[in-house]
Amino acid sequence: MSFFSLFRSGADINQAEALLANTPGAVLVDVRTPEEYRSGHIKGSISVPLDRLEEEIRKAVPGRDTPLYLYCRSGARSGRAVAVLRDMGYSSLVNLGGVMSWRGSLERA
């Protein structure tokens, strides 16, 4: 089962963490605002807001072949993020959709 299908099916967070651990170098990226991220995010994700994506992603994830799993609230911003990253030369991109579909626990920061 892929991380994408786990996300869509509301999988347990431990299953998602195991899949990320089995994808060498994979990074889970939350493209929501910093306020949204602090209100609840998937454990292990990094915050790179869509409006600062081009400036911040190069520092956070310099390797353009790094597998990136992106999510936002509903899936729209993560879809735009995939297009931006593709234009920047990133090649391994998955739009997971919205955190509203996630049924696992969320961390608060």
mmCIF file with all atom_site columns, C-alpha atoms in Angstrom:
data_model
loop_
_atom_site.group_PDB
_atom_site.id
_atom_site.type_symbol
_atom_site.label_atom_id
_atom_site.label_alt_id
_atom_site.label_comp_id
_atom_site.label_asym_id
_atom_site.label_entity_id
_atom_site.label_seq_id
_atom_site.pdbx_PDB_ins_code
_atom_site.Cartn_x
_atom_site.Cartn_y
_atom_site.Cartn_z
_atom_site.occupancy
_atom_site.B_iso_or_equiv
_atom_site.pdbx_formal_charge
_atom_site.auth_seq_id
_atom_site.auth_comp_id
_atom_site.auth_asym_id
_atom_site.auth_atom_id
_atom_site.pdbx_PDB_model_num
ATOM 1   C CA . MET A 1 1   ? 0.000  0.000  0.000   1.00 0.00 ? 1   MET A CA 1
ATOM 2   C CA . SER A 1 2   ? 1.376  3.431  -0.921  1.00 0.00 ? 2   SER A CA 1
ATOM 3   C CA . PHE A 1 3   ? 1.583  6.426  1.389   1.00 0.00 ? 3   PHE A CA 1
ATOM 4   C CA . PHE A 1 4   ? -0.955 8.126  -0.886  1.00 0.00 ? 4   PHE A CA 1
ATOM 5   C CA . SER A 1 5   ? -3.550 5.405  -0.411  1.00 0.00 ? 5   SER A CA 1
ATOM 6   C CA . LEU A 1 6   ? -2.923 5.357  3.337   1.00 0.00 ? 6   LEU A CA 1
ATOM 7   C CA . PHE A 1 7   ? -3.480 9.094  3.487   1.00 0.00 ? 7   PHE A CA 1
ATOM 8   C CA . ARG A 1 8   ? -6.695 8.902  1.497   1.00 0.00 ? 8   ARG A CA 1
ATOM 9   C CA . SER A 1 9   ? -8.038 6.004  3.529   1.00 0.00 ? 9   SER A CA 1
ATOM 10  C CA . GLY A 1 10  ? -7.429 7.706  6.860   1.00 0.00 ? 10  GLY A CA 1
ATOM 11  C CA . ALA A 1 11  ? -4.690 5.317  7.896   1.00 0.00 ? 11  ALA A CA 1
ATOM 12  C CA . ASP A 1 12  ? -3.023 5.150  11.249  1.00 0.00 ? 12  ASP A CA 1
ATOM 13  C CA . ILE A 1 13  ? -0.099 7.542  11.553  1.00 0.00 ? 13  ILE A CA 1
ATOM 14  C CA . ASN A 1 14  ? 2.254  4.704  12.495  1.00 0.00 ? 14  ASN A CA 1
ATOM 15  C CA . GLN A 1 15  ? 1.599  3.079  9.124   1.00 0.00 ? 15  GLN A CA 1
ATOM 16  C CA . ALA A 1 16  ? 2.397  6.351  7.371   1.00 0.00 ? 16  ALA A CA 1
ATOM 17  C CA . GLU A 1 17  ? 5.597  6.791  9.367   1.00 0.00 ? 17  GLU A CA 1
ATOM 18  C CA . ALA A 1 18  ? 6.651  3.258  8.447   1.00 0.00 ? 18  ALA A CA 1
ATOM 19  C CA . LEU A 1 19  ? 6.150  3.967  4.732   1.00 0.00 ? 19  LEU A CA 1
ATOM 20  C CA . LEU A 1 20  ? 8.144  7.195  4.968   1.00 0.00 ? 20  LEU A CA 1
ATOM 21  C CA . ALA A 1 21  ? 10.889 5.317  6.789   1.00 0.00 ? 21  ALA A CA 1
ATOM 22  C CA . ASN A 1 22  ? 10.940 2.814  3.915   1.00 0.00 ? 22  ASN A CA 1
ATOM 23  C CA . THR A 1 23  ? 11.290 5.550  1.288   1.00 0.00 ? 23  THR A CA 1
ATOM 24  C CA . PRO A 1 24  ? 14.913 6.612  1.693   1.00 0.00 ? 24  PRO A CA 1
ATOM 25  C CA . GLY A 1 25  ? 15.252 10.361 2.048   1.00 0.00 ? 25  GLY A CA 1
ATOM 26  C CA . ALA A 1 26  ? 11.527 11.054 1.648   1.00 0.00 ? 26  ALA A CA 1
ATOM 27  C CA . VAL A 1 27  ? 10.243 14.322 3.068   1.00 0.00 ? 27  VAL A CA 1
ATOM 28  C CA . LEU A 1 28  ? 6.665  15.072 4.102   1.00 0.00 ? 28  LEU A CA 1
ATOM 29  C CA . VAL A 1 29  ? 5.938  18.746 3.362   1.00 0.00 ? 29  VAL A CA 1
ATOM 30  C CA . ASP A 1 30  ? 3.037  20.764 4.777   1.00 0.00 ? 30  ASP A CA 1
ATOM 31  C CA . VAL A 1 31  ? 2.449  23.788 2.519   1.00 0.00 ? 31  VAL A CA 1
ATOM 32  C CA . ARG A 1 32  ? -0.172 25.478 4.716   1.00 0.00 ? 32  ARG A CA 1
ATOM 33  C CA . THR A 1 33  ? 0.438  28.709 6.599   1.00 0.00 ? 33  THR A CA 1
ATOM 34  C CA . PRO A 1 34  ? 2.603  28.641 9.742   1.00 0.00 ? 34  PRO A CA 1
ATOM 35  C CA . GLU A 1 35  ? -0.542 29.183 11.834  1.00 0.00 ? 35  GLU A CA 1
ATOM 36  C CA . GLU A 1 36  ? -2.277 26.205 10.234  1.00 0.00 ? 36  GLU A CA 1
ATOM 37  C CA . TYR A 1 37  ? 0.830  24.070 10.761  1.00 0.00 ? 37  TYR A CA 1
ATOM 38  C CA . ARG A 1 38  ? 0.994  24.993 14.459  1.00 0.00 ? 38  ARG A CA 1
ATOM 39  C CA . SER A 1 39  ? -2.701 24.162 14.884  1.00 0.00 ? 39  SER A CA 1
ATOM 40  C CA . GLY A 1 40  ? -2.060 20.548 13.867  1.00 0.00 ? 40  GLY A CA 1
ATOM 41  C CA . HIS A 1 41  ? 0.249  18.758 11.438  1.00 0.00 ? 41  HIS A CA 1
ATOM 42  C CA . ILE A 1 42  ? 1.279  15.220 10.600  1.00 0.00 ? 42  ILE A CA 1
ATOM 43  C CA . LYS A 1 43  ? 4.172  14.044 12.725  1.00 0.00 ? 43  LYS A CA 1
ATOM 44  C CA . GLY A 1 44  ? 7.464  14.225 10.873  1.00 0.00 ? 44  GLY A CA 1
ATOM 45  C CA . SER A 1 45  ? 6.327  16.842 8.377   1.00 0.00 ? 45  SER A CA 1
ATOM 46  C CA . ILE A 1 46  ? 8.160  20.069 7.724   1.00 0.00 ? 46  ILE A CA 1
ATOM 47  C CA . SER A 1 47  ? 6.457  23.406 7.217   1.00 0.00 ? 47  SER A CA 1
ATOM 48  C CA . VAL A 1 48  ? 7.190  25.140 3.907   1.00 0.00 ? 48  VAL A CA 1
ATOM 49  C CA . PRO A 1 49  ? 4.281  27.512 3.229   1.00 0.00 ? 49  PRO A CA 1
ATOM 50  C CA . LEU A 1 50  ? 3.183  27.754 -0.391  1.00 0.00 ? 50  LEU A CA 1
ATOM 51  C CA . ASP A 1 51  ? 3.758  31.517 -0.487  1.00 0.00 ? 51  ASP A CA 1
ATOM 52  C CA . ARG A 1 52  ? 7.426  30.955 0.502   1.00 0.00 ? 52  ARG A CA 1
ATOM 53  C CA . LEU A 1 53  ? 7.956  27.638 -1.260  1.00 0.00 ? 53  LEU A CA 1
ATOM 54  C CA . GLU A 1 54  ? 10.420 28.782 -3.917  1.00 0.00 ? 54  GLU A CA 1
ATOM 55  C CA . GLU A 1 55  ? 12.650 30.534 -1.370  1.00 0.00 ? 55  GLU A CA 1
ATOM 56  C CA . GLU A 1 56  ? 12.531 27.951 1.433   1.00 0.00 ? 56  GLU A CA 1
ATOM 57  C CA . ILE A 1 57  ? 12.447 24.572 -0.309  1.00 0.00 ? 57  ILE A CA 1
ATOM 58  C CA . ARG A 1 58  ? 15.990 24.884 -1.632  1.00 0.00 ? 58  ARG A CA 1
ATOM 59  C CA . LYS A 1 59  ? 17.299 25.171 1.937   1.00 0.00 ? 59  LYS A CA 1
ATOM 60  C CA . ALA A 1 60  ? 14.978 22.554 3.393   1.00 0.00 ? 60  ALA A CA 1
ATOM 61  C CA . VAL A 1 61  ? 15.349 20.022 0.566   1.00 0.00 ? 61  VAL A CA 1
ATOM 62  C CA . PRO A 1 62  ? 18.344 20.779 -1.670  1.00 0.00 ? 62  PRO A CA 1
ATOM 63  C CA . GLY A 1 63  ? 18.246 17.468 -3.577  1.00 0.00 ? 63  GLY A CA 1
ATOM 64  C CA . ARG A 1 64  ? 15.878 17.764 -6.498  1.00 0.00 ? 64  ARG A CA 1
ATOM 65  C CA . ASP A 1 65  ? 15.479 14.001 -6.729  1.00 0.00 ? 65  ASP A CA 1
ATOM 66  C CA . THR A 1 66  ? 14.353 13.736 -3.075  1.00 0.00 ? 66  THR A CA 1
ATOM 67  C CA . PRO A 1 67  ? 10.916 12.085 -2.810  1.00 0.00 ? 67  PRO A CA 1
ATOM 68  C CA . LEU A 1 68  ? 8.490  14.774 -1.619  1.00 0.00 ? 68  LEU A CA 1
ATOM 69  C CA . TYR A 1 69  ? 5.005  14.073 -0.272  1.00 0.00 ? 69  TYR A CA 1
ATOM 70  C CA . LEU A 1 70  ? 3.015  17.319 -0.094  1.00 0.00 ? 70  LEU A CA 1
ATOM 71  C CA . TYR A 1 71  ? -0.208 18.151 1.688   1.00 0.00 ? 71  TYR A CA 1
ATOM 72  C CA . CYS A 1 72  ? -2.274 21.164 2.700   1.00 0.00 ? 72  CYS A CA 1
ATOM 73  C CA . ARG A 1 73  ? -5.794 21.581 4.076   1.00 0.00 ? 73  ARG A CA 1
ATOM 74  C CA . SER A 1 74  ? -7.856 20.408 1.102   1.00 0.00 ? 74  SER A CA 1
ATOM 75  C CA . GLY A 1 75  ? -5.364 19.483 -1.620  1.00 0.00 ? 75  GLY A CA 1
ATOM 76  C CA . ALA A 1 76  ? -5.521 22.646 -3.739  1.00 0.00 ? 76  ALA A CA 1
ATOM 77  C CA . ARG A 1 77  ? -2.372 24.331 -2.409  1.00 0.00 ? 77  ARG A CA 1
ATOM 78  C CA . SER A 1 78  ? -0.407 21.097 -2.439  1.00 0.00 ? 78  SER A CA 1
ATOM 79  C CA . GLY A 1 79  ? -1.420 20.676 -6.086  1.00 0.00 ? 79  GLY A CA 1
ATOM 80  C CA . ARG A 1 80  ? -0.077 24.136 -6.870  1.00 0.00 ? 80  ARG A CA 1
ATOM 81  C CA . ALA A 1 81  ? 3.078  23.303 -4.893  1.00 0.00 ? 81  ALA A CA 1
ATOM 82  C CA . VAL A 1 82  ? 3.665  20.202 -7.024  1.00 0.00 ? 82  VAL A CA 1
ATOM 83  C CA . ALA A 1 83  ? 3.465  22.348 -10.185 1.00 0.00 ? 83  ALA A CA 1
ATOM 84  C CA . VAL A 1 84  ? 5.888  24.945 -8.761  1.00 0.00 ? 84  VAL A CA 1
ATOM 85  C CA . LEU A 1 85  ? 8.351  22.288 -7.631  1.00 0.00 ? 85  LEU A CA 1
ATOM 86  C CA . ARG A 1 86  ? 8.182  20.495 -10.969 1.00 0.00 ? 86  ARG A CA 1
ATOM 87  C CA . ASP A 1 87  ? 9.022  23.802 -12.689 1.00 0.00 ? 87  ASP A CA 1
ATOM 88  C CA . MET A 1 88  ? 11.968 24.151 -10.268 1.00 0.00 ? 88  MET A CA 1
ATOM 89  C CA . GLY A 1 89  ? 13.318 20.765 -11.347 1.00 0.00 ? 89  GLY A CA 1
ATOM 90  C CA . TYR A 1 90  ? 12.103 18.538 -8.486  1.00 0.00 ? 90  TYR A CA 1
ATOM 91  C CA . SER A 1 91  ? 11.234 15.169 -9.932  1.00 0.00 ? 91  SER A CA 1
ATOM 92  C CA . SER A 1 92  ? 9.732  12.884 -7.273  1.00 0.00 ? 92  SER A CA 1
ATOM 93  C CA . LEU A 1 93  ? 6.513  14.592 -6.191  1.00 0.00 ? 93  LEU A CA 1
ATOM 94  C CA . VAL A 1 94  ? 3.249  13.291 -4.748  1.00 0.00 ? 94  VAL A CA 1
ATOM 95  C CA . ASN A 1 95  ? 0.251  15.471 -3.905  1.00 0.00 ? 95  ASN A CA 1
ATOM 96  C CA . LEU A 1 96  ? -1.316 13.738 -0.924  1.00 0.00 ? 96  LEU A CA 1
ATOM 97  C CA . GLY A 1 97  ? -4.248 16.132 -0.837  1.00 0.00 ? 97  GLY A CA 1
ATOM 98  C CA . GLY A 1 98  ? -5.726 17.614 2.294   1.00 0.00 ? 98  GLY A CA 1
ATOM 99  C CA . VAL A 1 99  ? -4.991 17.005 5.931   1.00 0.00 ? 99  VAL A CA 1
ATOM 100 C CA . MET A 1 100 ? -8.773 17.077 6.413   1.00 0.00 ? 100 MET A CA 1
ATOM 101 C CA . SER A 1 101 ? -8.736 13.511 5.019   1.00 0.00 ? 101 SER A CA 1
ATOM 102 C CA . TRP A 1 102 ? -6.132 12.393 7.558   1.00 0.00 ? 102 TRP A CA 1
ATOM 103 C CA . ARG A 1 103 ? -7.629 10.333 10.364  1.00 0.00 ? 103 ARG A CA 1
ATOM 104 C CA . GLY A 1 104 ? -4.439 9.825  12.332  1.00 0.00 ? 104 GLY A CA 1
ATOM 105 C CA . SER A 1 105 ? -3.406 12.046 15.180  1.00 0.00 ? 105 SER A CA 1
ATOM 106 C CA . LEU A 1 106 ? -1.938 15.489 14.579  1.00 0.00 ? 106 LEU A CA 1
ATOM 107 C CA . GLU A 1 107 ? 0.914  17.144 16.432  1.00 0.00 ? 107 GLU A CA 1
ATOM 108 C CA . ARG A 1 108 ? 0.533  20.657 17.694  1.00 0.00 ? 108 ARG A CA 1
ATOM 109 C CA . ALA A 1 109 ? 3.470  23.048 17.749  1.00 0.00 ? 109 ALA A CA 1
#
